């Protein structure tokens, strides 16, 4: 079961709005009366049993008395990981406009949601479940909900209603300890992070990233993308057309156990490798040689088909020592067309 990263998502913990006139507590920007949340922009109304909540007994009107406000919470995230936001949306049915609009923002992205209050009432709010996804860019992400409902009368407190906020990771993410993580029958993103992990994609076209540690990555069925990152990792593609990613020459040596030239690809990063590699294409025949060392200044990838070692030489002259990139333990036939360069 995915863990909800949001605390107090139904706004049940905080100063009790039922102790205030009309079971409504107006909250100004910066207020922290609702545990784990902070009010943003302008005033909002913290609602008690004045109307039907989606979950529990409390919810929010993001238009205050008066004000066009918002609410925000900051939580830990992993840069590059994808997250799903779900929440219940309704609107204050007391007055116009009938269409209430709210914006959701996180990680530099935002989206606007709307709700039609026509035919709704305090006892029949008509809550709708909404969802949205974002990709984290920082170790902490702030999620904000704010009203964009404007009326000619600024004193009206009739905005979008919010309740039951949840955020879950759509990726399968490890910890700082050794983990065993398994995917599903679908397309999964699995990230081991720290520790010596075992990461298993199973079926589907999976993206598996080891992180630090000595990891074992197993693609399984499907066309998988395996990235060992730092550490001496073992990469097992399984069936399907798999891609083995090497982002830096400074990463430790990985072992690829089942590379098949007919199906699989080695992918390298032009910007980090250097050596005049051209992005978005396979390396040229002049940049590939069989043997144990470069013999011309054009050679960049050297494959020893006896040992299965694949080397990279940034200049082909020996001025800078070649680097052992990976060992293909099955000692397959390899050519320049099996090595693809990305930007």
XYZ file of C-alpha atoms in Angstrom:
343
model
C 0.000 0.000 0.000
C 1.556 3.352 -1.029
C 2.240 5.710 1.859
C 0.364 9.028 1.945
C 3.034 11.725 2.229
C 0.533 14.384 3.305
C -0.209 14.800 6.996
C -3.679 15.810 8.182
C -4.989 15.732 4.617
C -8.622 15.948 5.733
C -7.940 18.946 8.000
C -9.391 17.167 11.031
C -6.594 18.229 13.398
C -6.477 21.889 14.309
C -8.383 24.662 16.048
C -12.011 23.516 16.044
C -14.049 25.703 13.653
C -17.246 24.469 15.318
C -16.393 26.696 18.290
C -16.801 29.790 16.103
C -19.934 31.527 14.747
C -21.555 29.517 12.009
C -18.917 26.766 12.466
C -16.569 28.864 10.307
C -13.075 29.980 11.334
C -11.537 32.583 8.987
C -7.752 32.125 8.736
C -5.351 34.781 7.484
C -2.134 34.256 5.463
C 0.566 32.597 7.566
C -1.937 30.960 9.939
C -1.016 27.455 11.130
C -4.232 26.654 13.015
C -4.667 23.591 10.789
C -1.899 21.222 11.841
C 0.824 20.626 9.209
C -0.620 23.288 6.879
C -0.007 27.009 6.376
C -2.482 29.482 4.881
C -1.167 31.294 1.780
C -2.036 34.350 -0.319
C -5.239 35.713 1.299
C -7.810 34.586 3.827
C -9.575 31.194 3.725
C -12.486 29.763 5.716
C -11.956 26.658 7.853
C -15.341 24.919 7.829
C -16.803 22.684 10.520
C -20.170 20.967 10.344
C -21.782 23.890 8.501
C -21.727 21.649 5.442
C -21.059 18.054 4.429
C -17.328 17.242 4.362
C -15.879 14.705 1.956
C -13.949 12.933 4.717
C -14.460 13.465 8.442
C -16.165 16.636 9.661
C -13.974 19.507 8.467
C -13.000 20.997 5.115
C -11.939 24.286 3.530
C -13.432 27.109 1.510
C -10.440 28.676 -0.214
C -12.289 31.990 -0.488
C -12.196 33.693 2.910
C -14.427 36.243 4.567
C -13.241 37.986 2.464
C -10.179 36.853 0.533
C -8.962 34.620 -2.274
C -6.566 32.376 -0.396
C -4.762 29.078 -0.396
C -3.251 26.352 1.757
C 0.160 24.644 1.471
C 2.204 21.818 2.935
C 5.872 20.866 2.375
C 7.002 17.226 2.388
C 10.042 15.137 1.488
C 10.427 14.004 -2.114
C 13.067 12.419 -4.328
C 14.238 14.501 -7.309
C 13.160 12.831 -10.516
C 10.478 10.703 -8.864
C 6.869 10.972 -9.972
C 4.039 11.630 -7.512
C 0.252 11.555 -7.666
C -1.909 14.108 -5.878
C -5.529 13.196 -5.136
C -8.126 15.351 -3.396
C -11.846 15.975 -3.047
C -13.187 19.104 -4.759
C -16.544 20.838 -4.345
C -17.655 24.465 -4.059
C -19.469 26.796 -1.727
C -23.062 26.551 -3.028
C -24.293 29.673 -1.247
C -23.846 32.203 -4.057
C -22.511 32.953 -7.538
C -20.421 32.314 -9.492
C -21.665 28.771 -9.989
C -18.313 27.618 -11.365
C -15.621 27.575 -8.673
C -12.024 27.375 -9.835
C -8.953 26.243 -7.916
C -5.307 25.906 -8.881
C -2.911 23.185 -7.687
C 0.831 23.826 -7.778
C 3.943 21.761 -7.038
C 7.509 21.451 -8.374
C 7.137 24.432 -10.698
C 4.008 23.067 -12.373
C 0.363 23.925 -11.898
C -3.090 23.001 -13.141
C -6.542 24.516 -12.714
C -9.607 22.511 -11.644
C -13.223 23.672 -11.701
C -16.439 22.590 -9.999
C -20.049 23.432 -10.904
C -22.144 24.119 -7.794
C -25.435 24.180 -9.712
C -27.990 22.130 -7.761
C -25.650 21.599 -4.816
C -26.353 22.441 -1.187
C -24.657 22.295 2.224
C -26.170 18.846 2.780
C -25.389 17.667 -0.758
C -22.032 19.121 -1.698
C -21.400 16.690 -4.560
C -17.705 16.190 -3.797
C -15.656 14.968 -6.770
C -12.397 13.044 -6.602
C -9.595 14.694 -8.598
C -6.013 13.668 -9.349
C -2.874 15.229 -10.772
C 0.746 14.139 -11.197
C 4.055 15.951 -10.875
C 7.743 15.069 -10.963
C 9.798 16.284 -8.015
C 12.814 18.490 -8.685
C 14.051 18.949 -5.102
C 14.415 16.884 -1.894
C 11.426 18.809 -0.515
C 8.305 19.844 -2.427
C 5.621 22.351 -1.443
C 2.099 21.485 -2.584
C -0.279 24.435 -2.702
C -4.000 24.679 -3.402
C -5.368 28.164 -3.997
C -8.553 29.758 -5.240
C -8.789 31.529 -8.574
C -12.510 32.189 -8.111
C -13.226 35.910 -8.363
C -16.582 37.672 -7.976
C -17.615 41.266 -8.552
C -18.360 41.517 -4.844
C -15.053 41.037 -2.949
C -16.937 40.473 0.311
C -18.435 37.209 -0.899
C -16.984 34.073 0.687
C -17.950 31.563 -1.983
C -14.970 29.700 -3.363
C -13.791 26.168 -4.147
C -14.034 23.624 -1.328
C -11.145 21.255 -0.568
C -10.861 18.055 1.463
C -9.108 14.679 1.727
C -5.710 15.526 0.200
C -3.275 12.676 -0.466
C 0.103 12.377 -2.195
C 1.686 9.038 -3.059
C 4.801 8.115 -4.984
C 4.113 6.441 -8.316
C 7.633 5.036 -8.273
C 8.828 2.069 -6.215
C 11.520 3.634 -4.056
C 13.988 2.050 -1.658
C 15.623 3.328 1.493
C 19.134 3.928 2.793
C 19.277 0.242 3.788
C 19.468 -2.870 1.586
C 16.077 -3.384 -0.083
C 14.352 -6.007 -2.179
C 11.928 -4.181 -4.460
C 9.656 -5.838 -6.985
C 7.610 -4.316 -9.768
C 4.200 -5.252 -11.062
C 2.806 -6.556 -14.323
C 2.749 -2.952 -15.572
C 5.402 -0.411 -16.466
C 7.251 0.461 -13.250
C 9.932 2.902 -12.129
C 12.064 1.284 -9.423
C 14.811 3.193 -7.578
C 17.026 1.524 -5.032
C 18.760 4.612 -3.594
C 21.416 3.659 -0.998
C 22.192 0.141 0.225
C 22.967 -3.069 -1.642
C 19.590 -3.597 -3.289
C 17.866 -6.265 -5.342
C 15.518 -4.629 -7.832
C 13.189 -6.796 -9.901
C 11.060 -5.399 -12.705
C 8.972 -8.481 -13.511
C 6.667 -7.840 -16.503
C 6.181 -4.514 -18.271
C 8.618 -2.011 -19.721
C 10.400 -0.993 -16.531
C 12.937 1.686 -15.602
C 15.253 0.408 -12.865
C 17.902 2.568 -11.187
C 20.292 1.133 -8.629
C 21.669 4.239 -6.932
C 24.626 3.857 -4.595
C 25.591 0.426 -3.323
C 26.316 -2.901 -4.943
C 22.968 -3.616 -6.562
C 21.397 -6.393 -8.593
C 18.980 -5.144 -11.261
C 16.706 -7.677 -12.973
C 14.523 -6.434 -15.804
C 12.399 -9.525 -16.351
C 9.999 -9.571 -19.285
C 9.513 -6.415 -21.329
C 11.736 -3.752 -22.819
C 13.532 -2.492 -19.733
C 16.001 0.319 -19.033
C 18.610 -0.569 -16.391
C 20.913 2.029 -14.824
C 23.335 0.822 -12.180
C 24.717 4.262 -11.233
C 27.488 4.175 -8.608
C 28.619 0.833 -7.198
C 29.675 -2.444 -8.783
C 26.282 -3.577 -10.007
C 24.990 -6.678 -11.746
C 22.565 -5.960 -14.586
C 20.280 -8.704 -15.885
C 18.005 -7.571 -18.668
C 15.887 -10.689 -19.057
C 13.725 -11.137 -22.132
C 12.819 -8.216 -24.369
C 14.792 -5.381 -25.924
C 16.693 -3.951 -22.965
C 18.841 -0.848 -22.574
C 21.832 -0.644 -20.233
C 22.625 2.947 -19.282
C 25.996 4.433 -18.371
C 25.812 8.120 -17.519
C 29.394 8.694 -16.381
C 32.783 7.082 -16.898
C 33.468 7.577 -13.178
C 30.842 5.020 -12.172
C 32.215 1.722 -10.931
C 32.332 -1.320 -13.190
C 29.033 -3.119 -13.759
C 28.503 -6.651 -15.040
C 25.911 -7.272 -17.755
C 25.090 -10.966 -17.689
C 22.838 -11.506 -20.700
C 23.518 -8.903 -23.381
C 22.117 -9.908 -26.783
C 23.327 -7.810 -29.696
C 20.193 -8.603 -31.671
C 17.932 -7.075 -29.024
C 19.817 -4.993 -26.467
C 21.549 -1.616 -26.429
C 24.247 0.090 -24.386
C 23.425 3.782 -23.881
C 25.974 6.444 -22.941
C 25.766 10.171 -22.237
C 27.646 12.417 -24.688
C 27.949 15.374 -22.334
C 29.497 13.335 -19.522
C 31.645 11.003 -21.614
C 33.158 13.612 -23.951
C 35.504 12.409 -26.662
C 33.555 14.017 -29.477
C 30.623 11.587 -29.319
C 27.623 12.607 -31.398
C 24.303 12.564 -29.556
C 21.177 10.818 -30.809
C 22.971 8.227 -32.874
C 25.009 5.067 -32.585
C 28.778 5.475 -32.403
C 30.575 5.306 -35.729
C 32.555 2.330 -36.990
C 35.714 4.434 -36.597
C 34.957 4.894 -32.890
C 34.751 1.154 -32.175
C 37.501 -1.465 -32.173
C 37.939 -5.053 -31.047
C 40.901 -5.664 -28.786
C 42.260 -4.442 -25.490
C 43.290 -0.876 -26.362
C 42.753 1.911 -28.877
C 45.021 1.858 -31.911
C 43.931 5.150 -33.520
C 42.949 8.561 -32.188
C 39.379 7.929 -33.406
C 38.790 4.883 -31.225
C 36.519 5.497 -28.233
C 35.042 2.115 -27.316
C 37.295 -0.915 -27.128
C 35.706 -4.333 -26.760
C 37.707 -7.371 -25.709
C 35.555 -10.231 -26.975
C 37.713 -12.722 -25.097
C 37.096 -11.306 -21.608
C 33.868 -9.404 -22.343
C 35.403 -6.140 -21.087
C 34.190 -2.928 -22.700
C 36.496 0.082 -22.313
C 36.115 3.796 -23.070
C 39.046 5.926 -24.234
C 38.321 9.654 -24.374
C 41.189 10.462 -26.778
C 42.346 7.157 -28.283
C 45.981 8.140 -27.821
C 46.786 6.901 -24.350
C 47.380 10.400 -22.985
C 44.301 9.828 -20.838
C 44.030 6.249 -19.617
C 41.135 4.194 -20.903
C 38.387 3.294 -18.416
C 36.774 -0.098 -17.939
C 33.083 0.625 -18.388
C 31.428 -2.770 -18.018
C 31.951 -6.480 -18.378
C 29.629 -8.425 -20.657
C 30.021 -11.756 -18.934
C 28.385 -13.781 -21.720
C 31.057 -12.440 -24.131
C 28.564 -11.651 -26.908
C 29.363 -10.373 -30.358
C 29.391 -6.568 -30.187
C 29.608 -3.823 -32.817
C 29.348 -0.040 -33.005
C 25.605 -0.247 -33.693
C 25.031 -1.698 -30.210
C 26.249 1.487 -28.474
C 23.895 4.483 -28.647
C 24.725 8.037 -27.576
C 22.255 10.471 -25.988
C 22.700 14.141 -25.146
